[in-house]
Short mmCIF file of C-alpha atoms and ligand atoms in Angstrom, two decimals:
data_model
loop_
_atom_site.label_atom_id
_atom_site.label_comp_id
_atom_site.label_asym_id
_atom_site.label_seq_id
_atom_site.Cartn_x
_atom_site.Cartn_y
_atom_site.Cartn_z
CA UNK A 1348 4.74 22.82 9.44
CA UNK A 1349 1.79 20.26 8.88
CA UNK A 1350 2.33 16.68 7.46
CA UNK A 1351 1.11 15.93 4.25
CA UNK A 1352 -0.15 11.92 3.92
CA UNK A 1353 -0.21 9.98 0.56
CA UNK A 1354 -1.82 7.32 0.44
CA UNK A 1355 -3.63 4.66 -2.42
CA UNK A 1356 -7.60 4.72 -2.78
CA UNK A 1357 -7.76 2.05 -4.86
CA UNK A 1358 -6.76 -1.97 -3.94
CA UNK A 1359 -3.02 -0.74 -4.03
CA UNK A 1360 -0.12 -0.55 -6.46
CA UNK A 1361 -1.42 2.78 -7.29
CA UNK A 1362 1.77 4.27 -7.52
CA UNK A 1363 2.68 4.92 -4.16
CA UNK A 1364 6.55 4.46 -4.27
CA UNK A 1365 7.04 7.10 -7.45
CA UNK A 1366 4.88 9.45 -6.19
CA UNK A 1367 6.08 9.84 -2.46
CA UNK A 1368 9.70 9.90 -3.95
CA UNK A 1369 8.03 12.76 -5.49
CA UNK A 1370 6.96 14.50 -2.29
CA UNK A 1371 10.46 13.33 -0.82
CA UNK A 1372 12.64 15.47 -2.93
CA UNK A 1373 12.04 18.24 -0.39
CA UNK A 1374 11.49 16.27 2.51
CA UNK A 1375 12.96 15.98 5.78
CA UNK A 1376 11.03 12.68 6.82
CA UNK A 1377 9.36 10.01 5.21
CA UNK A 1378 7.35 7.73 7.00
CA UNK A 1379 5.96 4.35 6.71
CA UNK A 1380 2.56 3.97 9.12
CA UNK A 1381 1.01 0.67 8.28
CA UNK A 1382 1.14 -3.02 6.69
CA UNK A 1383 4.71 -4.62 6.40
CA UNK A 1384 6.56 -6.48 3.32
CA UNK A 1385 2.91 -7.36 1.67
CA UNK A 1386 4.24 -4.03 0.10
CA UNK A 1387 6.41 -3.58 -2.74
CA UNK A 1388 6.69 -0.14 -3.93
CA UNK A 1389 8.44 0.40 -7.08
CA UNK A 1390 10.96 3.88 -7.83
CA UNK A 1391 12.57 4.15 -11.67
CA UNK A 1392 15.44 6.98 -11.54
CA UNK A 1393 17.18 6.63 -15.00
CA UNK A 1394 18.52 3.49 -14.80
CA UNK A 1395 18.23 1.98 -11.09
CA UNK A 1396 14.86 0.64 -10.15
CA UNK A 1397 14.18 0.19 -6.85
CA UNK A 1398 11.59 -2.05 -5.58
CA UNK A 1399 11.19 -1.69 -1.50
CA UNK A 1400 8.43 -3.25 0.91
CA UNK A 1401 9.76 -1.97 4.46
CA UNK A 1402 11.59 1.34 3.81
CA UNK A 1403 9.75 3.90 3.11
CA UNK A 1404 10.25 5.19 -0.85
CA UNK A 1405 12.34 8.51 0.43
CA UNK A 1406 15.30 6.51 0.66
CA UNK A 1407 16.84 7.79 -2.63
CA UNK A 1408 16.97 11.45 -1.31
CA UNK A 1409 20.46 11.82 1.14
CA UNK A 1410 18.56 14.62 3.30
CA UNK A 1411 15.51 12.43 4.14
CA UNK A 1412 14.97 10.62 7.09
CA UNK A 1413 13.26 7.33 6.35
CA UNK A 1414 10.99 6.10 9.65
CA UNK A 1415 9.26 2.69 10.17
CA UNK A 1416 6.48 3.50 12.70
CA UNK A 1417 4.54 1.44 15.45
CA UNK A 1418 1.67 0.65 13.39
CA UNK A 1419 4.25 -1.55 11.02
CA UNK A 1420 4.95 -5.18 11.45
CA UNK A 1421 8.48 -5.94 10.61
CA UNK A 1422 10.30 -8.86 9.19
CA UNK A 1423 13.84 -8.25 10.67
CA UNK A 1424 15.50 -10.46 8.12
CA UNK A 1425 13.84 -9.08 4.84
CA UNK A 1426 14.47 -5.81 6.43
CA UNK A 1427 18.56 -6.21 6.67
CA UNK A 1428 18.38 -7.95 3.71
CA UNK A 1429 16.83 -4.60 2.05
CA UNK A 1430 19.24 -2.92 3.57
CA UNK A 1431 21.78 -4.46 2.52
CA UNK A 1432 19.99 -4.18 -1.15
CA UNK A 1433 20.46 -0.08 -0.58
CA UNK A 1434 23.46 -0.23 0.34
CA UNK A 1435 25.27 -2.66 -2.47
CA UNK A 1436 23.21 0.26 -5.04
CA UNK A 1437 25.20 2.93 -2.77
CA UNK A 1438 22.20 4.57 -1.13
CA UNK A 1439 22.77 5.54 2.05
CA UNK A 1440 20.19 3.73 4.77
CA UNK A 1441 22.12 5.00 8.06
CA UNK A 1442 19.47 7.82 8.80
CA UNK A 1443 16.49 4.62 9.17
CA UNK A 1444 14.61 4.29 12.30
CA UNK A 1445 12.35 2.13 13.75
CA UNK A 1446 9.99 2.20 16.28
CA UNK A 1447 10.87 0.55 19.13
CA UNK A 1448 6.77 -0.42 19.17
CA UNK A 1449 6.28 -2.09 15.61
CA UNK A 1450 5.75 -5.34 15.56
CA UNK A 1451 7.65 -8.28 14.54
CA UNK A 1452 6.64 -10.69 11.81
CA UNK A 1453 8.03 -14.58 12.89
CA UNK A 1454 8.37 -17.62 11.51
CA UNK A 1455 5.44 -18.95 12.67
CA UNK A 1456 3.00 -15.94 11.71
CA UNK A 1457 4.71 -16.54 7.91
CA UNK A 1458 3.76 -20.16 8.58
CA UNK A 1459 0.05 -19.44 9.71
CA UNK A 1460 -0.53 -16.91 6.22
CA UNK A 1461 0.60 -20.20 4.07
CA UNK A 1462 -1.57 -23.33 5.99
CA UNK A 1463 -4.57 -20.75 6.51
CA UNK A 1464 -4.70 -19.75 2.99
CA UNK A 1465 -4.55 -23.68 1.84
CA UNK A 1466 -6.98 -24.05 4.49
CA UNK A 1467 -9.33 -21.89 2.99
CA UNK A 1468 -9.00 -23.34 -0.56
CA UNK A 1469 -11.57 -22.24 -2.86
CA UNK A 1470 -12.35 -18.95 -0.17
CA UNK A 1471 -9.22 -17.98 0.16
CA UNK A 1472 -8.02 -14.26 -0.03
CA UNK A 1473 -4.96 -14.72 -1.82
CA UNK A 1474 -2.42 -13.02 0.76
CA UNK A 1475 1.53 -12.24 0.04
CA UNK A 1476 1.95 -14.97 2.57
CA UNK A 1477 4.42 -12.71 4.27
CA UNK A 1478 3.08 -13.27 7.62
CA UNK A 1479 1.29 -9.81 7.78
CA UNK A 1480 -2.54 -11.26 9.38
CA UNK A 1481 -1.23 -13.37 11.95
CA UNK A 1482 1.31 -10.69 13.22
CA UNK A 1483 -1.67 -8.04 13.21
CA UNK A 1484 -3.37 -10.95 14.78
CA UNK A 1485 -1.40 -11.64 17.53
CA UNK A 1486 -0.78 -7.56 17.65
CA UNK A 1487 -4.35 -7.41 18.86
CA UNK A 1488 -4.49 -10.41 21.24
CA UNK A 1489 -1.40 -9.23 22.93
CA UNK A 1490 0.46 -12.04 22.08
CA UNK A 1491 3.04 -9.99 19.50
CA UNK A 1492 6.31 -9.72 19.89
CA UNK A 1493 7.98 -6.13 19.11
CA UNK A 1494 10.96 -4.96 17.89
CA UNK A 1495 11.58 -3.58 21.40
CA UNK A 1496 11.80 -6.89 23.27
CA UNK A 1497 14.68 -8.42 20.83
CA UNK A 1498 17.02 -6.12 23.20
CA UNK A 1499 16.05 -8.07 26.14
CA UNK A 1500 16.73 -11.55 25.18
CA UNK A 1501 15.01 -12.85 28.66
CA UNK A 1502 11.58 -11.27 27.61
CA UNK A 1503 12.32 -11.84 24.20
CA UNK A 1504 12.43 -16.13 25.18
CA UNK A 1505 9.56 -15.61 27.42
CA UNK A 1506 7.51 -13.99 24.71
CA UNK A 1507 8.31 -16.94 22.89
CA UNK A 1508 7.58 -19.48 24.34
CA UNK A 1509 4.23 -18.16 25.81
CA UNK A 1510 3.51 -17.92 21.69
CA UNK A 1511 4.42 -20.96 20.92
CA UNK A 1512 2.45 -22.85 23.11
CA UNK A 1513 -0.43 -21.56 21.82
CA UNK A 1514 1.05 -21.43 17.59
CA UNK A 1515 1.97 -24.88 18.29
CA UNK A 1516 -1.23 -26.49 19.08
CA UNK A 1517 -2.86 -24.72 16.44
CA UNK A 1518 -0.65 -25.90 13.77
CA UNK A 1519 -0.16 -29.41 15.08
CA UNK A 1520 -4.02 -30.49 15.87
CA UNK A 1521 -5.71 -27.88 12.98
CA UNK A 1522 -3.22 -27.76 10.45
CA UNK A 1523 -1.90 -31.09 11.34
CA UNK A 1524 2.00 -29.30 10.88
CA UNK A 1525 5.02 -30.05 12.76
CA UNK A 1526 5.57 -27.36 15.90
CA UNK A 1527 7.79 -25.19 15.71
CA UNK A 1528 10.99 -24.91 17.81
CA UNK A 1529 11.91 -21.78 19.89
CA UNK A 1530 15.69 -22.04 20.59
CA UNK A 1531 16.66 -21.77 16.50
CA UNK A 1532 13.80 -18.77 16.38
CA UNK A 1533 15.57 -17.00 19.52
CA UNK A 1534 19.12 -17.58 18.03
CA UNK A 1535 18.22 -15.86 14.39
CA UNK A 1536 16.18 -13.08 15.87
CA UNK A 1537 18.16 -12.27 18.85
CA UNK A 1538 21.02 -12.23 16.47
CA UNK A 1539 19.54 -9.66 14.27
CA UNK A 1540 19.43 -7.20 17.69
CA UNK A 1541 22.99 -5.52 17.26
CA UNK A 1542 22.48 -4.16 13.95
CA UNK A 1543 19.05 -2.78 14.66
CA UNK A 1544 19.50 -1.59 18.07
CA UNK A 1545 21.34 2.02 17.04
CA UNK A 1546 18.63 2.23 14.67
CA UNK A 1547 15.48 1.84 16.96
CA UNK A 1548 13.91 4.63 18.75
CA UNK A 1549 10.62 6.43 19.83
CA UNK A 1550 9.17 7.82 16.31
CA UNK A 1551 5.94 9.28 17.61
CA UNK A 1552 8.40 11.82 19.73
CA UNK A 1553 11.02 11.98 16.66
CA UNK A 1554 8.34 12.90 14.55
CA UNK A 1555 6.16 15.51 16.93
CA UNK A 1556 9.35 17.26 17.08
CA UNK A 1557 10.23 17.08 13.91
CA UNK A 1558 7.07 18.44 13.04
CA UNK A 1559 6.71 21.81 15.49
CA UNK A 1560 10.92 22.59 14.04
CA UNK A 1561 8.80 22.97 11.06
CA UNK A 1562 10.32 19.84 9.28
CA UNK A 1563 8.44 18.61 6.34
CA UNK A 1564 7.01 14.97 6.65
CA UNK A 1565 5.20 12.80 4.34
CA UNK A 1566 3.41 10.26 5.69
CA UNK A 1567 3.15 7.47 2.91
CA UNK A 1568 0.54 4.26 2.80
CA UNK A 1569 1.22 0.82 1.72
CA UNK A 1570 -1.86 -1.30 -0.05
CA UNK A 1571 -4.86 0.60 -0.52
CA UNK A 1572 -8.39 2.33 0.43
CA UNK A 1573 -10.32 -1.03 -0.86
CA UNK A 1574 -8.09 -2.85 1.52
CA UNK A 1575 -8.26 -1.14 4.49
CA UNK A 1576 -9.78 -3.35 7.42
CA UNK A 1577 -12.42 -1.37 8.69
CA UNK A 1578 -13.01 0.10 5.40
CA UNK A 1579 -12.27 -2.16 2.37
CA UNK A 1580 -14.00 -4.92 1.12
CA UNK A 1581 -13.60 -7.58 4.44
CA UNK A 1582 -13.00 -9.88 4.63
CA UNK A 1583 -10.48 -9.54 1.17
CA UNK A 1584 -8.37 -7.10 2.53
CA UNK A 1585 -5.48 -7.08 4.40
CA UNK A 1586 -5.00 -6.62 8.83
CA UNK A 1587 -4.11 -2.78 8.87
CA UNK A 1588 -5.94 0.93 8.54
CA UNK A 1589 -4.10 2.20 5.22
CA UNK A 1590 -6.67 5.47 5.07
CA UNK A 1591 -5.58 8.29 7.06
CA UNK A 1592 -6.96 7.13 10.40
CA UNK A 1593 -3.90 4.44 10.47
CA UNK A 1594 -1.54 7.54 10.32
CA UNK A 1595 -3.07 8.90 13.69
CA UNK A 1596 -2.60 5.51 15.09
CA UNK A 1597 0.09 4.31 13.47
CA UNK A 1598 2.41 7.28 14.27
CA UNK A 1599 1.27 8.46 17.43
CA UNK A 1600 0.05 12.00 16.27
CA UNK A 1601 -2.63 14.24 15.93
CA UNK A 1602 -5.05 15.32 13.53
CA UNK A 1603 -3.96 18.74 13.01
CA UNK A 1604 -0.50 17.53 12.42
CA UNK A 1605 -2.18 16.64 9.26
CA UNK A 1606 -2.44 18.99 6.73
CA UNK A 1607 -2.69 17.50 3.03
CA UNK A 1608 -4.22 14.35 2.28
CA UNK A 1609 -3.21 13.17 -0.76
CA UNK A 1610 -5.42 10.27 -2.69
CA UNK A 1611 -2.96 8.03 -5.07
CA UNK A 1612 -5.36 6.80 -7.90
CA UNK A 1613 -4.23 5.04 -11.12
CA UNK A 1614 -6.06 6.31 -14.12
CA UNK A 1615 -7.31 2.72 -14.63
CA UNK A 1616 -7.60 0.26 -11.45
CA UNK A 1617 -5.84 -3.04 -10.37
CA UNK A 1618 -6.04 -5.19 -7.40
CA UNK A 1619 -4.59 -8.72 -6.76
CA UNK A 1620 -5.91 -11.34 -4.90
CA UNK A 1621 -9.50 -12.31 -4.33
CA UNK A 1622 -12.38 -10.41 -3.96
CA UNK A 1623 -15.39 -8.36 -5.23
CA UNK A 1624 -14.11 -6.02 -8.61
CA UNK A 1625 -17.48 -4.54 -9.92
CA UNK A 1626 -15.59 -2.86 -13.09
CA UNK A 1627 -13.01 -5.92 -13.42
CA UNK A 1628 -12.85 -6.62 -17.26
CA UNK A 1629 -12.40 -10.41 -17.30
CA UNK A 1630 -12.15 -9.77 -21.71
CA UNK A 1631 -9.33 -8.70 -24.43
CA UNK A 1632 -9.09 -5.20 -23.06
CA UNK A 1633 -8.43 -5.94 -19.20
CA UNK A 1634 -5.14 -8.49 -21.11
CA UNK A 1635 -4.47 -5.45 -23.21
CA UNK A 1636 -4.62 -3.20 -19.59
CA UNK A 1637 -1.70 -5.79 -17.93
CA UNK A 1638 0.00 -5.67 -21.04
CA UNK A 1639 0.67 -2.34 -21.31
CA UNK A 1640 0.29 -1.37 -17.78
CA UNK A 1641 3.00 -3.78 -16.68
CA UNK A 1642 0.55 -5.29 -14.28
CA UNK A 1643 2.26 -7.46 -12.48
CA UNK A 1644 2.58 -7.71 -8.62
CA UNK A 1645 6.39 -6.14 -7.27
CA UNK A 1646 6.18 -9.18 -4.40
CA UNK A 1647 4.59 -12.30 -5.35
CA UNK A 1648 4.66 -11.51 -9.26
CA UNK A 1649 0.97 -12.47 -9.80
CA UNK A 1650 -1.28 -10.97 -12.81
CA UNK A 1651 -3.07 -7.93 -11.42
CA UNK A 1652 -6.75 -8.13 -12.90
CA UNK A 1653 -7.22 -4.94 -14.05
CA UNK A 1654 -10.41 -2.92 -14.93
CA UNK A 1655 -11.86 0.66 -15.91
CA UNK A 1656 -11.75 3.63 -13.36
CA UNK A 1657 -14.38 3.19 -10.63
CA UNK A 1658 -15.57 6.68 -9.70
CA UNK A 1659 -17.90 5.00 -7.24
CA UNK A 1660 -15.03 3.33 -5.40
CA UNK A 1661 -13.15 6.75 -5.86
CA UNK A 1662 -15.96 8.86 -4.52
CA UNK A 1663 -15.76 6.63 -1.32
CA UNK A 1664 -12.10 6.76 -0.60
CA UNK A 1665 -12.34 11.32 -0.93
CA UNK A 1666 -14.94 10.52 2.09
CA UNK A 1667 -13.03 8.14 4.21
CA UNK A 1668 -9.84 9.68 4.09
CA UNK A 1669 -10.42 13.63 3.77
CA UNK A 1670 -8.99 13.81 0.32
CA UNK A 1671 -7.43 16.89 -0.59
CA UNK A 1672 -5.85 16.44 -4.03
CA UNK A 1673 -5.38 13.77 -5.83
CA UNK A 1674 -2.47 12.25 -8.18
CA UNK A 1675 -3.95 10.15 -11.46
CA UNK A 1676 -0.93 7.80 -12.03
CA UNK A 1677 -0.42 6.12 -15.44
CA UNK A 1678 -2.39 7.74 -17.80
CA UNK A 1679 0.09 6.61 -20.57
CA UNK A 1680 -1.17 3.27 -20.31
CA UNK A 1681 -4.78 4.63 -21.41
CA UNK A 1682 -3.43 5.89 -24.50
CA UNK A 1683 -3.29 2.54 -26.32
CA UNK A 1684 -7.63 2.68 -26.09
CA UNK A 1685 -10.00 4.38 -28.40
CA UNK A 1686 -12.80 4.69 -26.13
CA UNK A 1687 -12.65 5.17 -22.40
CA UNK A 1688 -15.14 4.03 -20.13
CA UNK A 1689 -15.73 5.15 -16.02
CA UNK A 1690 -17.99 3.80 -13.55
CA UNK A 1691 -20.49 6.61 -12.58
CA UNK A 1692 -22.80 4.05 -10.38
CA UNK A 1693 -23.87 0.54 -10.15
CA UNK A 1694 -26.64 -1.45 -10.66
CA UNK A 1695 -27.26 -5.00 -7.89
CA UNK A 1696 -30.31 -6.87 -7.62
CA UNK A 1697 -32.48 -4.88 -9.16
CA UNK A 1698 -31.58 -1.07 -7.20
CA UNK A 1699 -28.95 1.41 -8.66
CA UNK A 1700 -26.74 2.20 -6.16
CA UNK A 1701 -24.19 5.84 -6.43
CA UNK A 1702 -22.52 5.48 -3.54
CA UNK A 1703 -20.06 2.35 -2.21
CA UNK A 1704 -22.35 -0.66 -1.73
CA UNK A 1705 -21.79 -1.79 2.14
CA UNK A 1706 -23.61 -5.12 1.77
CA UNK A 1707 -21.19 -7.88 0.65
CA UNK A 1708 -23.57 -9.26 -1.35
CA UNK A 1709 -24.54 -5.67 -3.00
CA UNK A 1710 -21.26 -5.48 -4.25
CA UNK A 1711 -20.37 -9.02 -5.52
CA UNK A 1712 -23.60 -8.29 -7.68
CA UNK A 1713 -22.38 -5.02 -9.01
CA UNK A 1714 -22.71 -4.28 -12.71
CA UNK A 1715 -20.92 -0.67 -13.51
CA UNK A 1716 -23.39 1.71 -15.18
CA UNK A 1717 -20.71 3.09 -17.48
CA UNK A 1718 -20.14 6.36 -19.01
CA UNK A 1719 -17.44 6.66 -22.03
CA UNK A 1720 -15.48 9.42 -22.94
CA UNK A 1721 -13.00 9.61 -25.99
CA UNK A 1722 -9.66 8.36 -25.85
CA UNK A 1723 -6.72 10.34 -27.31
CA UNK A 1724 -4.47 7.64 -28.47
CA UNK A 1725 -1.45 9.31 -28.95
CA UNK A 1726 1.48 8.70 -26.89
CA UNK A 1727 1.52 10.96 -24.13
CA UNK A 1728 4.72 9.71 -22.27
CA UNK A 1729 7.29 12.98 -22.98
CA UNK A 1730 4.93 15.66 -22.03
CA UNK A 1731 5.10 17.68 -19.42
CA UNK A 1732 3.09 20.93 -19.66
CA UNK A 1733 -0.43 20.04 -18.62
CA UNK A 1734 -1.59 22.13 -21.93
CA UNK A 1735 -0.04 20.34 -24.15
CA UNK A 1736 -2.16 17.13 -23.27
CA UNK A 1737 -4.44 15.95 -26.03
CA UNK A 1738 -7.68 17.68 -25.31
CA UNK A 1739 -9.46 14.29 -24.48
CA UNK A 1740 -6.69 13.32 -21.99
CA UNK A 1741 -7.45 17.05 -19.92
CA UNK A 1742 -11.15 16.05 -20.59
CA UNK A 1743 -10.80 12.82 -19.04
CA UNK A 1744 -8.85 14.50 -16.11
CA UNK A 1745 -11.78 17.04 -15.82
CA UNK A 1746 -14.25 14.61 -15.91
CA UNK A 1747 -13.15 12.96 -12.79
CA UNK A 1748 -12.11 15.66 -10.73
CA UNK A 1749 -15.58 17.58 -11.55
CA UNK A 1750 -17.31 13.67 -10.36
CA UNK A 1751 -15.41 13.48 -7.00
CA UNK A 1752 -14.64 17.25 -6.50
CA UNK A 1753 -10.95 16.88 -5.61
CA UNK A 1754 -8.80 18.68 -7.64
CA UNK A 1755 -5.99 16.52 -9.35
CA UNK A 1756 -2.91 18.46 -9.29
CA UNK A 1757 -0.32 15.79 -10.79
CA UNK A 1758 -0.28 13.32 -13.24
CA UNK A 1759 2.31 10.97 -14.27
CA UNK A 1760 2.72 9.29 -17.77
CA UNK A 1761 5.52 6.94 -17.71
CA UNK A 1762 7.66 5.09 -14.48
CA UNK A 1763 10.27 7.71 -14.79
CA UNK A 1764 11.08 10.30 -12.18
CA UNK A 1765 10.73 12.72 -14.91
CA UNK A 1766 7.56 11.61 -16.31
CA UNK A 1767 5.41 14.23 -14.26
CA UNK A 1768 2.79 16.56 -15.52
CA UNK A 1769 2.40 18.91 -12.94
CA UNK A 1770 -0.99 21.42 -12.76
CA UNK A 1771 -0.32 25.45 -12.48
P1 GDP B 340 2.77 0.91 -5.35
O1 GDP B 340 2.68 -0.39 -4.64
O2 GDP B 340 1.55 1.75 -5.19
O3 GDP B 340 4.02 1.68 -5.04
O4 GDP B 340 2.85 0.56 -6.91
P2 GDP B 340 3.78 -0.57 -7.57
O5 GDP B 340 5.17 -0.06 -7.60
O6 GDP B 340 3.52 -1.89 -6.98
O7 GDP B 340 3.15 -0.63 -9.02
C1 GDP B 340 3.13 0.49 -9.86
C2 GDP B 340 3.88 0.13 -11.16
O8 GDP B 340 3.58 1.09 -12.15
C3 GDP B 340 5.39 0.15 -11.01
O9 GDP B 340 5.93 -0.82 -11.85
C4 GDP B 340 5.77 1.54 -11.48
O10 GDP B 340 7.08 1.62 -12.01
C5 GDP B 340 4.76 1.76 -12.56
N1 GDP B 340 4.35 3.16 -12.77
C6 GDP B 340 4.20 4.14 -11.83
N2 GDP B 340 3.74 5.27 -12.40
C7 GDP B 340 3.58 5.00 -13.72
C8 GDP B 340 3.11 5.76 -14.84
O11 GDP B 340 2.73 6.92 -14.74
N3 GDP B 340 3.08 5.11 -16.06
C9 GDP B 340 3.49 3.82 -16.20
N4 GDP B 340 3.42 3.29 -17.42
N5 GDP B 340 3.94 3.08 -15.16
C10 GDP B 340 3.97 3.66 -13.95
P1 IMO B 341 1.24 -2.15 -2.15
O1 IMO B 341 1.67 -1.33 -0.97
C1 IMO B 341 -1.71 -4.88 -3.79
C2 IMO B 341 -3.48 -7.77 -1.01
C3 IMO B 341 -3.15 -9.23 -1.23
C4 IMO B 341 -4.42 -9.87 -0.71
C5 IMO B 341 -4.77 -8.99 0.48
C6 IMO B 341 -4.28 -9.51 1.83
O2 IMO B 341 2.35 -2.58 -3.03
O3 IMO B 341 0.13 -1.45 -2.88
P2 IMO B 341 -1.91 -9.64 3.00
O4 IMO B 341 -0.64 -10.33 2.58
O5 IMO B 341 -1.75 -8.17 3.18
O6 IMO B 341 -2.57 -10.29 4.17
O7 IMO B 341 -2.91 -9.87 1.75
O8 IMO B 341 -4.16 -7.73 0.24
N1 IMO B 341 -2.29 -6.88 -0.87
C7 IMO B 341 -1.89 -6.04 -1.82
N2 IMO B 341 -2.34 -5.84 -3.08
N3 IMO B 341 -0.70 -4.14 -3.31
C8 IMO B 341 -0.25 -4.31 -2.06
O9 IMO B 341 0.67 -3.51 -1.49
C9 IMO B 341 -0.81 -5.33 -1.26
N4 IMO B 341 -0.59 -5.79 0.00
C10 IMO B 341 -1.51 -6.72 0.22
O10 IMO B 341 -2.95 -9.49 -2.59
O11 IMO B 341 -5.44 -9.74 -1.66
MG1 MG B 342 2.87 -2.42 -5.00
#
C-alpha cells in the first residue's frame, strides 16, 4: 500500500500535529522526514495536550510506529527529555526509531543560531535558535556529526574535534565568543548512546518493507511550503525541503511509494519570524486573528502575525508539492468576522502578478488584490456534518477549492480530536 504525505503549505503551524494524529488512528507508521525541534506540533485529546517537536504526532495511537528519518537533525537531549515527557503522561514511546543517518544538533550549532542571529541584527530571520541551520549546515559541508557515530566513541571524539577546530575559530575571531570545549560535549553526548542505541536503526529499509507488507504510512512535515529552502521565501526560511521532495530524500524512498499528498492549510494564515507576508494585516483584525486563533508559537512563544488566506501562495504550494487534497484547519476562528477577504493575485511595482512572485523584491512589494466573501458568524465549533455548515462557511470552502482545484476533504473547527468535519 502507497504512503500518504501531509504536509503544511503555508509558513507552518498549519495544523500539522492534529491532523496527522488524524491520519494516525489507522496507521501502522508515522514518520518524521525533515527539520528538527524548530517544530512544535500541538495534539488536544480531551484533556491532555501534547505539544512535540521530534516525535512524530502518531505517538498517541499504541499500534503506530513513530520513525525519525535521515533527513532530521536531532537534539539527543530534548529528544530523551520528550521522551521522558510521553512517558510521565503514560504513552508508550518504546516502538520509536531513529535513523542511524539523522543528524545531530550540538552545542555549538545551538550556539552559532543565537550569535548569527544577533549578528544579523536588524536582517535577521528570527530562527527558534534550536541549532537547526548550522546542523543542516555542517550536514552539507560534511562536517555533521550523526546519530550513528555516538556508538563509536573514537569517531565520535574525532568528529569532534575536527569540528571544533573549525566552530572555534569562527566563534572566537567573528563572534568574538569563548571556544568551546570537547571533552564535557563528548561526556554528555556519548552518555546519551545507551538509551538510544536499541532504538536506532536503518528507516529507509524499515519503511520500504513496511510499505510492500502493505503497512499504512504517513509521512508528516514540520514548518511549511513558504519555508522550504529551495522553495520558500530565502533567505527567511528555514535549512530543510518540507514539500514532498524532502520525503524522497529524507526517507530514502521512491516516488511511487507516494500515493496521497496531502496540503495542511489554515483557513486564515500565520507565520513567525521575519520575512515577506503580502496579506499580513498589521491592523485591529490581524490582533483580533491571534486572539481568537490562539496564535502563539508552541516553541519560542512569539506572536504569530497573522493575515487573510493567500490563494496565490496556496496555488503555488498544489504545484510544488503535487497536492492531492487538502485539509482547511481552523475555520472556527473565522467565525468571529463579518466579512471575509482572500488573496486572488497581487499587485508590485506597477504589474499584477497571479502566480507566486519569484523576485524578492516582487514580493516584499506585494499588495493582495482582494476578493471578499460573506462571513457566517455563528459558532461553528460542534458541527460535524459538512451540511449542516452555514451556507457561507461551504461557500467559502467552495470558493477555494474551485481557485486551486484541489478538493478539500476535511475541515476542522476547534483543537479537539473530535472537532472534524469530514466531506462524503
Ligand atoms: P503545527 O505546527 O502545524 O502542528 O501547528 P501548531 O500546533 O504549532 O499550531 C496550531 C494550533 O492551532 C495549536 O494550538 C492547535 O491546538 C490549534 N488548532 C488546530 N486545529 C484547530 C482548529 O481547527 N481550530 C482551532 N481553534 N484551533 C486549532
Ligand atoms: P512547525 O512544524 C513556524 C521559522 C522560524 C524562522 C525560520 C527559520 O511547528 O510548523 P529555524 O529555527 O528553522 O532556522 O527558523 O523558520 N520556523 C517555523 N515557523 N512553525 C515552525 O514549525 C517553524 N520552524 C521554523 O520562525 O522564521
Ligand atoms: Mg507549530
Amino acid at each position: 500500500m502507497p504512503a500518504t504525505a501531509v504536509l503544511g503549505v503555508q509558513w507552518g503551524d498549519e495544523g500539522k500535529g492534529r491532523v496527522t494524529d488524524f491520519f494516525s488512528e489507522n496507521a501502522d507508521y508515522v514518520v518524521r522526514y525533515q527539520g528538527g525541534n524548530n517544530a512544535g506540533h500541538t495534539i488536544i485529546v480531551g484533556e491532555q495536550r501534547l505539544a512535540l517537536s521530534l516525535i512524530p504526532s502518531g505517538v498517541m495511537y499504541p499500534q503506530v510506529t513513530p520513525v525519525i528519518a535521515s533527513g532530521m537533525v536531532v537534539d539527543p537531549k530534548v529528544l530523551l527529555a520528550e521522551i521522558d515527557m510521553l512517558t510521565a503522561k503514560g504513552i508508550d514511546t518504546a516502538r520509536l526509531k531513529i535513523s542511524s543517518n539523522a543528524h545531530l544538533i550540538m552545542p555549538y550549532h545551538r550556539k552559532l543560531d543565537a550569535v548569527m542571529e544577533r549578528f544579523l541584527g536588524r536582517s535577521q530571520i528570527g530562527t527558534t535558535k534550536k541549532g537547526i541551520g548550522p546542523a543542516y549546515t555542517d550536514k552539507f559541508a560534511r562536517q555533521g556529526i550523526r546519530v550513528q557515530d555516538l556508538f563509536d566513541p573514537k569517531i565520535f571524539r574525532e568528529k569532534l574535534e575536527i569540528a571544533l577546530e573549525d566552530k572555534n575559530k569562527i566563534l572566537s575571531r567573528v563572534y568574538n565568543q569563548l571556544p568551546i570545549e570537547a571533552a564535557p560535549i563528548a561526556e554528555e553526548y556519548l552518555a546519551y548512546a545507551e538509551r538510544l542505541l536499541p532504538l536506532v536503526t536503518d528507516t529507509s529499509l524499515l519503511l520500504w518493507q513496511a510499505i510492500r507488507d502493505g503497512k499504512e504510512v504517513i509521512f508528516e512535515g514540520a514548518q511549511g511550503t513558504l519555508l522550504d529552502i529551495d522553495h520558500g521565501t530565502y533567505p527567511f526560511v528555514t535549512s530543510s525541503s518540507p514539500t514532498v521532495g524532502g520525503v524522497l530524500t529524507g526517507v530514502g524512498i521512491g516516488p511511487k511509494d507516494i500515493h496521497r499528498v496531502v496540503g495542511i492549510a489554515k483557513a486564515y494564515i500565520s507565520r513567525v519570524g521575519t520575512g515577506p507576508f503580502p496579506t499580513e494585516l498589521r491592523d485591529e483584525i490581524g490582533d483580533r486573528m491571534v486572539e481568537i486563533g490562539g496564535e502563539f508559537g508552541t516553541v519560542t512563544g512569539r506572536r504569530r502575525r497573522c493575515g487573510w488566506l493567500d490563494l496565490v501562495a496556496l496555488r503555488y504550494a498544489v504545484r510544488v508539492n503535487g497536492l492531492t487534497d487538502l485539509f482547511l484547519t481552523k475555520l472556527d476562528v473565522l467565525s468571529h468576522f463579518d466579512t471575509l477577504k482572500v488573496a486572488v493575485g497581487y499587485t508590485s511595482l506597477g504589474e499584477r502578478y497571479d502566480e507566486f512572485p519569484r523576485q524578492q523584491r516582487v514580493l516584499y512589494n506585494c499588495t493582495p488584490v482582494y476578493e471578499e466573501l460573506p462571513g457566517w458568524s455563528t459558532d461553528i465549533s460542534h458541527i460535524r456534518a459538512y451540511g449542516e455548515l452555514p451556507a457561507e462557511a461551504r461557500n467559502y470552502i467552495e470558493y477555494i477549492e474551485e481557485a486551486v482545484q484541489v478538493p478539500i476533504r476535511w475541515i476542522s473547527v476547534g483543537p479537539e480530536r473530535q472537532q472534524l468535519v469530514e466531506r462524503p
